[in-house]
mmCIF file of C-alpha atoms in Angstrom:
data_model
loop_
_atom_site.group_PDB
_atom_site.id
_atom_site.type_symbol
_atom_site.label_atom_id
_atom_site.label_comp_id
_atom_site.label_asym_id
_atom_site.label_seq_id
_atom_site.Cartn_x
_atom_site.Cartn_y
_atom_site.Cartn_z
ATOM 1 C CA MET A 23 -87.240 2.835 63.841
ATOM 2 C CA GLU A 24 -87.111 6.598 64.213
ATOM 3 C CA LEU A 25 -89.707 6.426 66.993
ATOM 4 C CA PHE A 26 -87.676 3.852 68.926
ATOM 5 C CA PHE A 27 -84.566 5.983 68.473
ATOM 6 C CA ASN A 28 -86.338 9.055 69.847
ATOM 7 C CA LEU A 29 -87.692 7.112 72.825
ATOM 8 C CA ALA A 30 -84.181 5.775 73.474
ATOM 9 C CA LEU A 31 -82.898 9.357 73.364
ATOM 10 C CA SER A 32 -85.554 10.368 75.917
ATOM 11 C CA LEU A 33 -84.291 7.596 78.169
ATOM 12 C CA GLY A 34 -80.671 8.643 77.541
ATOM 13 C CA VAL A 35 -81.436 12.257 78.453
ATOM 14 C CA GLY A 36 -82.787 11.086 81.799
ATOM 15 C CA LEU A 37 -79.851 8.739 82.356
ATOM 16 C CA LEU A 38 -77.295 11.487 81.705
ATOM 17 C CA ILE A 39 -78.891 13.976 84.092
ATOM 18 C CA GLY A 40 -79.638 11.178 86.563
ATOM 19 C CA ILE A 41 -75.982 10.102 86.681
ATOM 20 C CA GLU A 42 -74.954 13.591 87.767
ATOM 21 C CA ARG A 43 -77.782 13.862 90.332
ATOM 22 C CA GLY A 44 -77.079 10.351 91.605
ATOM 23 C CA TRP A 45 -73.397 11.126 92.032
ATOM 24 C CA HIS A 46 -74.239 14.380 93.796
ATOM 25 C CA GLU A 47 -76.557 12.544 96.234
ATOM 26 C CA ARG A 48 -74.420 9.399 96.526
ATOM 27 C CA GLU A 49 -73.876 9.836 100.282
ATOM 28 C CA ALA A 50 -77.589 10.048 101.045
ATOM 29 C CA ALA A 51 -79.264 6.962 102.508
ATOM 30 C CA GLU A 52 -81.736 5.006 100.391
ATOM 31 C CA GLY A 53 -85.145 6.675 100.483
ATOM 32 C CA GLN A 54 -83.764 10.112 101.373
ATOM 33 C CA ARG A 55 -83.415 11.303 97.758
ATOM 34 C CA VAL A 56 -86.184 12.987 95.816
ATOM 35 C CA ALA A 57 -84.904 11.356 92.627
ATOM 36 C CA GLY A 58 -81.886 9.285 91.605
ATOM 37 C CA ILE A 59 -80.458 7.841 88.391
ATOM 38 C CA ARG A 60 -83.334 5.387 87.778
ATOM 39 C CA THR A 61 -85.999 7.953 88.559
ATOM 40 C CA PHE A 62 -84.465 10.527 86.210
ATOM 41 C CA ALA A 63 -84.159 7.938 83.436
ATOM 42 C CA LEU A 64 -87.830 7.060 83.858
ATOM 43 C CA ILE A 65 -88.812 10.742 83.945
ATOM 44 C CA GLY A 66 -87.049 11.290 80.607
ATOM 45 C CA LEU A 67 -88.789 8.263 79.105
ATOM 46 C CA LEU A 68 -92.079 9.395 80.636
ATOM 47 C CA GLY A 69 -91.737 12.725 78.849
ATOM 48 C CA GLY A 70 -91.175 10.917 75.547
ATOM 49 C CA VAL A 71 -94.146 8.593 76.034
ATOM 50 C CA TRP A 72 -96.538 11.389 76.964
ATOM 51 C CA ALA A 73 -95.325 13.471 74.011
ATOM 52 C CA LEU A 74 -96.227 10.523 71.798
ATOM 53 C CA LEU A 75 -99.634 10.188 73.467
ATOM 54 C CA GLY A 76 -100.151 13.925 73.035
ATOM 55 C CA GLU A 77 -99.658 13.550 69.287
ATOM 56 C CA LEU A 78 -102.295 10.826 69.205
ATOM 57 C CA PHE A 79 -104.905 12.230 71.591
ATOM 58 C CA GLY A 80 -104.120 15.956 71.892
ATOM 59 C CA ASP A 81 -101.394 18.036 73.508
ATOM 60 C CA PHE A 82 -103.706 18.741 76.457
ATOM 61 C CA LEU A 83 -102.664 15.339 77.830
ATOM 62 C CA LEU A 84 -98.998 16.369 77.753
ATOM 63 C CA GLY A 85 -99.756 19.459 79.835
ATOM 64 C CA VAL A 86 -101.756 17.376 82.319
ATOM 65 C CA ALA A 87 -98.880 14.889 82.614
ATOM 66 C CA PHE A 88 -96.403 17.680 83.281
ATOM 67 C CA LEU A 89 -98.609 19.192 85.993
ATOM 68 C CA ALA A 90 -99.120 15.762 87.577
ATOM 69 C CA LEU A 91 -95.362 15.132 87.643
ATOM 70 C CA ALA A 92 -94.746 18.573 89.116
ATOM 71 C CA ALA A 93 -97.347 17.983 91.852
ATOM 72 C CA MET A 94 -95.846 14.595 92.683
ATOM 73 C CA LEU A 95 -92.288 15.966 92.900
ATOM 74 C CA VAL A 96 -93.357 18.952 94.992
ATOM 75 C CA THR A 97 -95.170 16.609 97.392
ATOM 76 C CA ALA A 98 -92.093 14.392 97.692
ATOM 77 C CA TYR A 99 -89.963 17.468 98.226
ATOM 78 C CA ALA A 100 -92.255 18.799 100.956
ATOM 79 C CA LEU A 101 -92.472 15.431 102.751
ATOM 80 C CA GLY A 102 -88.711 15.019 102.684
ATOM 81 C CA ARG A 103 -87.773 18.406 104.102
ATOM 82 C CA HIS A 104 -88.186 17.265 107.722
ATOM 83 C CA GLN A 105 -85.513 14.600 107.095
ATOM 84 C CA ARG A 106 -83.111 16.659 105.062
ATOM 85 C CA ASP A 107 -82.614 20.232 103.850
ATOM 86 C CA TYR A 108 -83.400 19.795 100.157
ATOM 87 C CA GLY A 109 -82.814 22.474 97.572
ATOM 88 C CA ILE A 110 -85.102 22.816 94.577
ATOM 89 C CA THR A 111 -82.350 22.186 91.987
ATOM 90 C CA THR A 112 -83.181 18.487 91.720
ATOM 91 C CA LEU A 113 -86.881 19.306 91.432
ATOM 92 C CA VAL A 114 -86.278 21.746 88.567
ATOM 93 C CA ALA A 115 -83.882 19.304 86.883
ATOM 94 C CA ALA A 116 -86.529 16.582 86.989
ATOM 95 C CA LEU A 117 -89.143 18.813 85.357
ATOM 96 C CA LEU A 118 -86.617 19.851 82.725
ATOM 97 C CA THR A 119 -85.790 16.191 82.064
ATOM 98 C CA PHE A 120 -89.460 15.506 81.344
ATOM 99 C CA GLY A 121 -89.547 18.401 78.892
ATOM 100 C CA LEU A 122 -86.343 17.320 77.134
ATOM 101 C CA GLY A 123 -87.676 13.780 76.810
ATOM 102 C CA ALA A 124 -90.810 15.149 75.181
ATOM 103 C CA LEU A 125 -88.736 17.263 72.776
ATOM 104 C CA ALA A 126 -86.775 14.183 71.678
ATOM 105 C CA VAL A 127 -89.949 12.368 70.588
ATOM 106 C CA ARG A 128 -91.391 15.452 68.878
ATOM 107 C CA GLY A 129 -88.429 15.512 66.463
ATOM 108 C CA TYR A 130 -86.081 17.923 68.242
ATOM 109 C CA ALA A 131 -83.422 15.300 68.938
ATOM 110 C CA THR A 132 -80.464 17.693 68.656
ATOM 111 C CA VAL A 133 -82.076 20.267 70.937
ATOM 112 C CA ALA A 134 -82.924 17.568 73.509
ATOM 113 C CA ALA A 135 -79.407 16.115 73.486
ATOM 114 C CA ALA A 136 -77.764 19.550 73.722
ATOM 115 C CA GLY A 137 -80.165 20.547 76.511
ATOM 116 C CA ALA A 138 -79.284 17.409 78.475
ATOM 117 C CA VAL A 139 -75.545 18.090 78.145
ATOM 118 C CA VAL A 140 -75.900 21.745 79.166
ATOM 119 C CA THR A 141 -78.145 20.812 82.106
ATOM 120 C CA THR A 142 -75.677 18.191 83.310
ATOM 121 C CA ALA A 143 -72.795 20.633 82.989
ATOM 122 C CA LEU A 144 -74.628 23.326 84.964
ATOM 123 C CA LEU A 145 -75.499 20.850 87.695
ATOM 124 C CA GLY A 146 -71.906 19.593 87.851
ATOM 125 C CA ILE A 147 -70.157 22.976 88.129
ATOM 126 C CA LYS A 148 -72.066 24.106 91.199
ATOM 127 C CA PRO A 149 -68.880 24.437 93.348
ATOM 128 C CA ILE A 150 -67.197 26.581 90.681
ATOM 129 C CA LEU A 151 -70.201 28.871 90.258
ATOM 130 C CA HIS A 152 -70.649 29.287 94.005
ATOM 131 C CA GLY A 153 -66.920 29.980 94.361
ATOM 132 C CA TRP A 154 -67.187 32.780 91.783
ATOM 133 C CA LEU A 155 -70.193 34.255 93.566
ATOM 134 C CA ARG A 156 -68.348 34.277 96.878
ATOM 135 C CA GLN A 157 -65.500 36.219 95.274
ATOM 136 C CA LEU A 158 -67.745 38.633 93.361
ATOM 137 C CA GLU A 159 -67.810 42.173 94.739
ATOM 138 C CA ARG A 160 -70.601 44.687 94.286
ATOM 139 C CA ARG A 161 -68.435 46.971 92.143
ATOM 140 C CA GLU A 162 -67.749 44.052 89.800
ATOM 141 C CA LEU A 163 -71.444 43.245 89.512
ATOM 142 C CA MET A 164 -72.264 46.877 88.751
ATOM 143 C CA ALA A 165 -69.408 47.047 86.233
ATOM 144 C CA THR A 166 -70.919 44.095 84.382
ATOM 145 C CA VAL A 167 -74.327 45.778 84.346
ATOM 146 C CA LYS A 168 -72.823 49.031 82.991
ATOM 147 C CA LEU A 169 -70.940 47.188 80.257
ATOM 148 C CA LEU A 170 -74.131 45.393 79.203
ATOM 149 C CA LEU A 171 -76.015 48.706 79.307
ATOM 150 C CA ILE A 172 -73.735 50.508 76.857
ATOM 151 C CA SER A 173 -73.436 47.468 74.570
ATOM 152 C CA VAL A 174 -76.883 45.826 74.594
ATOM 153 C CA VAL A 175 -79.104 48.870 75.246
ATOM 154 C CA VAL A 176 -77.301 51.924 73.835
ATOM 155 C CA LEU A 177 -75.390 50.488 70.854
ATOM 156 C CA PRO A 178 -78.377 49.042 68.904
ATOM 157 C CA VAL A 179 -80.315 52.329 68.927
ATOM 158 C CA LEU A 180 -77.515 54.450 67.458
ATOM 159 C CA PRO A 181 -77.816 55.317 63.748
ATOM 160 C CA ASN A 182 -75.499 53.247 61.566
ATOM 161 C CA ARG A 183 -74.810 55.907 58.931
ATOM 162 C CA GLY A 184 -72.415 58.752 58.352
ATOM 163 C CA PHE A 185 -72.813 62.337 59.566
ATOM 164 C CA GLY A 186 -70.824 65.536 59.135
ATOM 165 C CA PRO A 187 -68.335 66.401 56.378
ATOM 166 C CA TRP A 188 -67.948 63.564 53.848
ATOM 167 C CA GLN A 189 -70.339 61.514 56.041
ATOM 168 C CA ALA A 190 -67.230 60.477 57.968
ATOM 169 C CA LEU A 191 -68.688 60.203 61.487
ATOM 170 C CA ASN A 192 -70.710 57.048 62.079
ATOM 171 C CA PRO A 193 -72.129 57.043 65.665
ATOM 172 C CA TYR A 194 -72.705 53.277 65.659
ATOM 173 C CA GLU A 195 -69.159 52.426 64.598
ATOM 174 C CA ILE A 196 -67.581 54.886 67.021
ATOM 175 C CA TRP A 197 -69.688 53.694 69.957
ATOM 176 C CA TRP A 198 -68.964 50.084 69.044
ATOM 177 C CA LEU A 199 -65.270 50.864 69.490
ATOM 178 C CA VAL A 200 -66.047 52.513 72.828
ATOM 179 C CA VAL A 201 -67.723 49.264 73.871
ATOM 180 C CA LEU A 202 -64.708 47.367 72.583
ATOM 181 C CA ILE A 203 -62.258 49.416 74.641
ATOM 182 C CA ALA A 204 -64.366 49.038 77.776
ATOM 183 C CA GLY A 205 -64.789 45.320 77.135
ATOM 184 C CA ILE A 206 -61.058 44.731 76.780
ATOM 185 C CA SER A 207 -60.401 46.532 80.036
ATOM 186 C CA PHE A 208 -63.069 44.498 81.786
ATOM 187 C CA ALA A 209 -61.815 41.228 80.259
ATOM 188 C CA GLY A 210 -58.329 41.975 81.545
ATOM 189 C CA TYR A 211 -59.719 42.568 85.017
ATOM 190 C CA VAL A 212 -61.676 39.294 84.990
ATOM 191 C CA LEU A 213 -58.787 37.218 83.616
ATOM 192 C CA THR A 214 -56.416 38.684 86.168
ATOM 193 C CA ARG A 215 -58.796 37.856 89.006
ATOM 194 C CA LEU A 216 -59.270 34.295 87.736
ATOM 195 C CA VAL A 217 -55.776 33.160 86.772
ATOM 196 C CA GLY A 218 -53.399 35.559 88.475
ATOM 197 C CA ILE A 219 -51.591 38.722 87.500
ATOM 198 C CA ARG A 220 -48.939 37.466 85.113
ATOM 199 C CA ARG A 221 -50.881 34.753 83.297
ATOM 200 C CA GLY A 222 -54.011 36.924 83.214
ATOM 201 C CA LEU A 223 -52.200 39.807 81.553
ATOM 202 C CA LEU A 224 -50.648 37.665 78.833
ATOM 203 C CA LEU A 225 -53.975 35.965 78.043
ATOM 204 C CA THR A 226 -55.576 39.388 77.791
ATOM 205 C CA ALA A 227 -52.820 40.494 75.396
ATOM 206 C CA VAL A 228 -53.331 37.553 73.047
ATOM 207 C CA PHE A 229 -57.135 37.561 72.951
ATOM 208 C CA GLY A 230 -57.476 41.332 73.201
ATOM 209 C CA GLY A 231 -54.989 41.773 70.380
ATOM 210 C CA LEU A 232 -57.268 39.814 68.075
ATOM 211 C CA VAL A 233 -59.714 42.713 68.123
ATOM 212 C CA SER A 234 -57.639 45.802 69.016
ATOM 213 C CA SER A 235 -53.939 45.620 69.762
ATOM 214 C CA THR A 236 -53.920 49.420 70.100
ATOM 215 C CA ALA A 237 -56.469 49.257 72.905
ATOM 216 C CA VAL A 238 -54.443 46.573 74.672
ATOM 217 C CA SER A 239 -51.279 48.668 74.351
ATOM 218 C CA LEU A 240 -53.041 51.717 75.779
ATOM 219 C CA ASN A 241 -54.471 49.812 78.734
ATOM 220 C CA PHE A 242 -51.192 48.037 79.479
ATOM 221 C CA ALA A 243 -49.306 51.324 79.304
ATOM 222 C CA ARG A 244 -51.641 52.827 81.893
ATOM 223 C CA TYR A 245 -51.097 49.806 84.159
ATOM 224 C CA GLY A 246 -47.346 50.073 83.650
ATOM 225 C CA ARG A 247 -47.344 53.695 84.713
ATOM 226 C CA GLN A 248 -49.052 52.749 87.977
ATOM 227 C CA ARG A 249 -47.066 49.582 88.752
ATOM 228 C CA ARG A 250 -43.438 49.757 87.658
ATOM 229 C CA ALA A 251 -42.672 46.254 88.948
ATOM 230 C CA LEU A 252 -44.937 44.840 86.219
ATOM 231 C CA GLN A 253 -43.526 46.869 83.342
ATOM 232 C CA ARG A 254 -41.513 44.007 81.853
ATOM 233 C CA VAL A 255 -44.399 41.543 81.708
ATOM 234 C CA LEU A 256 -46.712 44.332 80.502
ATOM 235 C CA SER A 257 -44.241 45.127 77.712
ATOM 236 C CA LEU A 258 -44.286 41.459 76.747
ATOM 237 C CA GLY A 259 -48.091 41.671 76.638
ATOM 238 C CA VAL A 260 -47.889 44.671 74.280
ATOM 239 C CA LEU A 261 -45.604 42.721 71.946
ATOM 240 C CA LEU A 262 -47.910 39.677 71.970
ATOM 241 C CA ALA A 263 -50.936 41.861 71.219
ATOM 242 C CA ALA A 264 -49.073 43.538 68.355
ATOM 243 C CA ALA A 265 -48.051 40.158 66.923
ATOM 244 C CA THR A 266 -51.700 39.110 66.593
ATOM 245 C CA MET A 267 -52.541 42.159 64.438
ATOM 246 C CA PHE A 268 -50.671 40.939 61.359
ATOM 247 C CA PRO A 269 -52.387 37.509 61.091
ATOM 248 C CA ARG A 270 -55.723 39.249 61.658
ATOM 249 C CA ILE A 271 -55.033 41.495 58.643
ATOM 250 C CA LEU A 272 -54.192 38.450 56.509
ATOM 251 C CA LEU A 273 -57.445 36.781 57.576
ATOM 252 C CA GLU A 274 -59.481 39.863 56.605
ATOM 253 C CA VAL A 275 -57.784 40.038 53.221
ATOM 254 C CA ALA A 276 -58.355 36.308 52.655
ATOM 255 C CA VAL A 277 -62.081 36.814 53.161
ATOM 256 C CA VAL A 278 -62.445 39.941 50.991
ATOM 257 C CA ASN A 279 -59.859 39.446 48.211
ATOM 258 C CA PRO A 280 -57.716 36.271 48.377
ATOM 259 C CA PRO A 281 -55.433 37.184 45.400
ATOM 260 C CA LEU A 282 -54.091 40.078 47.492
ATOM 261 C CA LEU A 283 -52.623 37.621 50.004
ATOM 262 C CA GLN A 284 -49.686 36.810 47.758
ATOM 263 C CA SER A 285 -48.441 40.397 47.937
ATOM 264 C CA LEU A 286 -48.992 40.719 51.697
ATOM 265 C CA PHE A 287 -47.936 37.366 53.088
ATOM 266 C CA LEU A 288 -44.171 37.955 53.109
ATOM 267 C CA PRO A 289 -44.050 41.468 54.661
ATOM 268 C CA LEU A 290 -46.731 40.785 57.276
ATOM 269 C CA GLY A 291 -45.307 37.328 57.991
ATOM 270 C CA ALA A 292 -41.866 38.836 58.525
ATOM 271 C CA MET A 293 -43.288 41.431 60.915
ATOM 272 C CA THR A 294 -45.159 38.742 62.843
ATOM 273 C CA LEU A 295 -42.027 36.657 63.225
ATOM 274 C CA SER A 296 -39.940 39.684 64.245
ATOM 275 C CA THR A 297 -42.450 40.688 66.917
ATOM 276 C CA LEU A 298 -42.595 37.164 68.332
ATOM 277 C CA LEU A 299 -38.792 36.955 68.425
ATOM 278 C CA ALA A 300 -38.683 40.241 70.344
ATOM 279 C CA GLY A 301 -41.307 38.857 72.729
ATOM 280 C CA LEU A 302 -39.300 35.653 73.171
ATOM 281 C CA TRP A 303 -36.181 37.668 74.016
ATOM 282 C CA LEU A 304 -38.126 39.659 76.591
ATOM 283 C CA TRP A 305 -39.674 36.459 77.999
ATOM 284 C CA ARG A 306 -36.226 34.936 78.498
ATOM 285 C CA ARG A 307 -35.102 38.070 80.302
ATOM 286 C CA ARG A 308 -38.213 37.894 82.442
ATOM 287 C CA GLU A 309 -37.400 34.322 83.412
ATOM 288 C CA ALA A 310 -33.828 35.234 84.243
ATOM 289 C CA SER A 311 -34.839 38.051 86.577
ATOM 290 C CA PRO A 312 -38.558 37.794 87.276
ATOM 291 C CA GLY A 313 -38.564 40.501 89.884
ATOM 292 C CA ARG A 314 -40.824 40.865 92.851
ATOM 293 C CA GLU A 315 -44.518 40.019 92.429
ATOM 294 C CA ALA A 316 -46.618 43.152 92.487
ATOM 295 C CA ALA A 317 -50.291 43.885 92.782
ATOM 296 C CA LEU A 318 -52.129 45.157 89.740
ATOM 297 C CA PRO A 319 -54.318 48.217 90.314
ATOM 298 C CA LEU A 320 -57.810 46.710 90.185
ATOM 299 C CA ARG A 321 -59.758 49.616 91.602
ATOM 300 C CA ASN A 322 -62.280 49.935 88.773
ATOM 301 C CA PRO A 323 -63.059 47.025 86.441
ATOM 302 C CA PHE A 324 -65.043 49.275 84.092
ATOM 303 C CA GLU A 325 -63.288 52.494 83.071
ATOM 304 C CA LEU A 326 -65.472 54.389 80.632
ATOM 305 C CA ALA A 327 -63.569 57.697 80.505
ATOM 306 C CA PRO A 328 -60.455 56.346 78.694
ATOM 307 C CA ALA A 329 -62.720 54.471 76.299
ATOM 308 C CA LEU A 330 -64.663 57.649 75.508
ATOM 309 C CA GLN A 331 -61.414 59.551 74.938
ATOM 310 C CA PHE A 332 -60.292 56.860 72.517
ATOM 311 C CA GLY A 333 -63.652 57.087 70.747
ATOM 312 C CA LEU A 334 -63.261 60.842 70.296
ATOM 313 C CA LEU A 335 -59.755 60.336 68.917
ATOM 314 C CA LEU A 336 -61.019 57.711 66.512
ATOM 315 C CA GLY A 337 -63.799 60.015 65.304
ATOM 316 C CA LEU A 338 -61.206 62.685 64.547
ATOM 317 C CA ILE A 339 -59.053 60.220 62.620
ATOM 318 C CA MET A 340 -62.083 59.050 60.624
ATOM 319 C CA LEU A 341 -62.818 62.646 59.658
ATOM 320 C CA LEU A 342 -59.214 63.344 58.650
ATOM 321 C CA SER A 343 -59.015 60.130 56.644
ATOM 322 C CA GLU A 344 -62.062 61.047 54.565
ATOM 323 C CA ALA A 345 -60.670 64.537 54.097
ATOM 324 C CA PHE A 346 -57.403 63.183 52.683
ATOM 325 C CA ARG A 347 -59.272 60.942 50.263
ATOM 326 C CA ALA A 348 -61.498 63.820 49.115
ATOM 327 C CA TRP A 349 -58.551 66.183 48.627
ATOM 328 C CA TYR A 350 -56.072 63.827 46.944
ATOM 329 C CA GLY A 351 -58.249 61.163 45.317
ATOM 330 C CA THR A 352 -56.608 57.903 44.175
ATOM 331 C CA ALA A 353 -53.147 59.430 44.548
ATOM 332 C CA GLY A 354 -53.817 59.800 48.264
ATOM 333 C CA VAL A 355 -54.109 56.058 48.970
ATOM 334 C CA TYR A 356 -50.790 55.915 50.779
ATOM 335 C CA LEU A 357 -51.491 59.096 52.716
ATOM 336 C CA LEU A 358 -54.912 57.755 53.659
ATOM 337 C CA ALA A 359 -53.387 54.438 54.753
ATOM 338 C CA ALA A 360 -50.814 56.205 56.915
ATOM 339 C CA ALA A 361 -53.499 58.427 58.472
ATOM 340 C CA SER A 362 -55.794 55.455 59.097
ATOM 341 C CA GLY A 363 -52.971 53.523 60.711
ATOM 342 C CA LEU A 364 -52.803 56.180 63.412
ATOM 343 C CA ALA A 365 -55.923 54.704 65.004
ATOM 344 C CA ASP A 366 -56.956 51.450 63.331
ATOM 345 C CA VAL A 367 -55.924 49.082 60.536
ATOM 346 C CA ASP A 368 -59.104 47.078 60.019
ATOM 347 C CA ALA A 369 -61.073 49.766 58.187
ATOM 348 C CA ILE A 370 -58.300 50.614 55.725
ATOM 349 C CA THR A 371 -57.517 46.914 55.220
ATOM 350 C CA LEU A 372 -61.083 46.055 54.244
ATOM 351 C CA SER A 373 -61.445 49.188 52.091
ATOM 352 C CA LEU A 374 -58.264 48.618 50.068
ATOM 353 C CA ALA A 375 -58.962 44.901 49.763
ATOM 354 C CA ARG A 376 -62.362 45.660 48.242
ATOM 355 C CA LEU A 377 -60.941 48.338 45.934
ATOM 356 C CA SER A 378 -58.200 45.984 44.755
ATOM 357 C CA ALA A 379 -60.884 43.498 43.733
ATOM 358 C CA ASP A 380 -62.190 46.158 41.309
ATOM 359 C CA ASP A 381 -59.732 48.617 39.782
ATOM 360 C CA LEU A 382 -57.020 49.352 42.370
ATOM 361 C CA PRO A 383 -53.725 47.583 41.542
ATOM 362 C CA LEU A 384 -52.863 44.778 43.955
ATOM 363 C CA GLU A 385 -49.398 46.205 44.550
ATOM 364 C CA VAL A 386 -50.805 49.593 45.566
ATOM 365 C CA ALA A 387 -53.338 47.976 47.899
ATOM 366 C CA ALA A 388 -50.705 45.742 49.481
ATOM 367 C CA ARG A 389 -48.328 48.637 50.070
ATOM 368 C CA GLY A 390 -51.128 50.730 51.539
ATOM 369 C CA ILE A 391 -52.196 47.980 53.965
ATOM 370 C CA ALA A 392 -48.604 47.257 54.975
ATOM 371 C CA LEU A 393 -47.978 50.991 55.482
ATOM 372 C CA ALA A 394 -51.034 51.248 57.734
ATOM 373 C CA ALA A 395 -49.778 48.275 59.774
ATOM 374 C CA MET A 396 -46.330 49.836 60.134
ATOM 375 C CA VAL A 397 -47.732 53.210 61.180
ATOM 376 C CA ASN A 398 -50.048 51.539 63.675
ATOM 377 C CA THR A 399 -47.118 49.587 65.114
ATOM 378 C CA LEU A 400 -45.132 52.798 65.618
ATOM 379 C CA VAL A 401 -48.216 54.493 67.120
ATOM 380 C CA LYS A 402 -48.456 51.704 69.709
ATOM 381 C CA GLY A 403 -44.813 52.282 70.585
ATOM 382 C CA ALA A 404 -45.439 56.036 70.886
ATOM 383 C CA LEU A 405 -48.502 55.453 73.088
ATOM 384 C CA VAL A 406 -46.527 53.221 75.423
ATOM 385 C CA THR A 407 -43.734 55.797 75.589
ATOM 386 C CA LEU A 408 -46.049 58.742 76.284
ATOM 387 C CA VAL A 409 -48.267 56.963 78.802
ATOM 388 C CA ALA A 410 -45.902 54.600 80.636
ATOM 389 C CA GLY A 411 -42.610 56.465 80.200
ATOM 390 C CA ALA A 412 -39.106 55.159 79.702
ATOM 391 C CA GLY A 413 -39.659 52.065 81.849
ATOM 392 C CA MET A 414 -41.734 50.305 79.188
ATOM 393 C CA ALA A 415 -40.447 52.286 76.203
ATOM 394 C CA ARG A 416 -36.970 50.754 76.509
ATOM 395 C CA TYR A 417 -38.509 47.313 75.897
ATOM 396 C CA VAL A 418 -41.249 48.136 73.402
ATOM 397 C CA LEU A 419 -40.010 51.011 71.233
ATOM 398 C CA PRO A 420 -36.746 49.434 69.908
ATOM 399 C CA ALA A 421 -38.633 46.215 69.165
ATOM 400 C CA PHE A 422 -41.329 48.018 67.180
ATOM 401 C CA VAL A 423 -38.785 50.083 65.234
ATOM 402 C CA ALA A 424 -36.959 46.883 64.297
ATOM 403 C CA VAL A 425 -40.236 45.191 63.289
ATOM 404 C CA VAL A 426 -41.163 48.096 61.001
ATOM 405 C CA ALA A 427 -37.666 48.105 59.491
ATOM 406 C CA VAL A 428 -37.925 44.401 58.716
ATOM 407 C CA GLY A 429 -41.348 44.819 57.150
ATOM 408 C CA ALA A 430 -40.229 47.757 55.040
ATOM 409 C CA ALA A 431 -37.167 45.877 53.821
ATOM 410 C CA VAL A 432 -39.188 42.813 52.808
ATOM 411 C CA LEU A 433 -41.833 44.986 51.123
ATOM 412 C CA ALA A 434 -39.170 46.897 49.168
ATOM 413 C CA ALA A 435 -37.408 43.697 48.152
ATOM 414 C CA GLY A 436 -40.639 42.208 46.885
#
């Protein structure tokens, strides 16, 4: 029964790809197609049958069958070019169908089915892909290459260990954050190009805030300084990014030390709700007076200099944090949390969560994590004020002060 199932899957692979190719060539007259739905279905089944024969009489037969199919399709392609301008996509899809059909019979049913779905999807989104290529500029292509260079080539070769006093400076971790900053900037550029200025910025705030709300705040503040007409929607983006930080902290704690959640849920939940309420108020004001649409400065989709500056700042904060811990020991947990919150909350969150699983009291760990989150929230407000000026500060700073006040009150009451 398993053999019949695999052969049926080979046939189904061909049918699926053939449906897309048949629909694509539906306007062509009979006899003017290299392959249609029936031909693709048979090619998939042919791959399964020859894979079975290869098991019985040697895989050499499977290679011969593939070469024979390729020769036949190339001949049909060449003979048909004088009637119609064929591309080679259908030819490649047919050869791939044969291979997927063979995989199905050889026991790789999941791989064959997934390959058929991906192939059909790629064939079907041709207009979208070509539309993106027509809009792609050379600077955007080069920006993508540079981003891949610093992340795929440079990052893996950096040493992942500490250097300097207290082994506080880890080149891999610092450069990873440089990649992160550059990636967020590039993601914002791409989203803005795809879905428009306002929707693109808010999507960037939500998804970017899941990894670094501070980086989003810094980037949005720079945009706000250059385009004052967008300061209100950029301020809303800063609030949305900040709101995602608190659930992210809870998720990290849940993974490392779940019992700590009970002490953190109320203060961080209250701060999340307060930030969202401030964002809702600003959204309603935006709807009431949306202002004139403005163009976002999209001159450079990959800005490495601000990312490097942020990396240097982070390295300094890492060094100072280790210094505080060395000088004050366990009594310096709160001071360390406050210092860590100047740049990042993830590292201190994971550290205190692990320590609280051993000998650090849960209450001390919870207060330290909440303190880091509050300090980081105020730092984001200060960054927006310093970089963008009063235009964005009047929206962001009062909201963040209120959020911190709410969190502190709930933490003290608990």
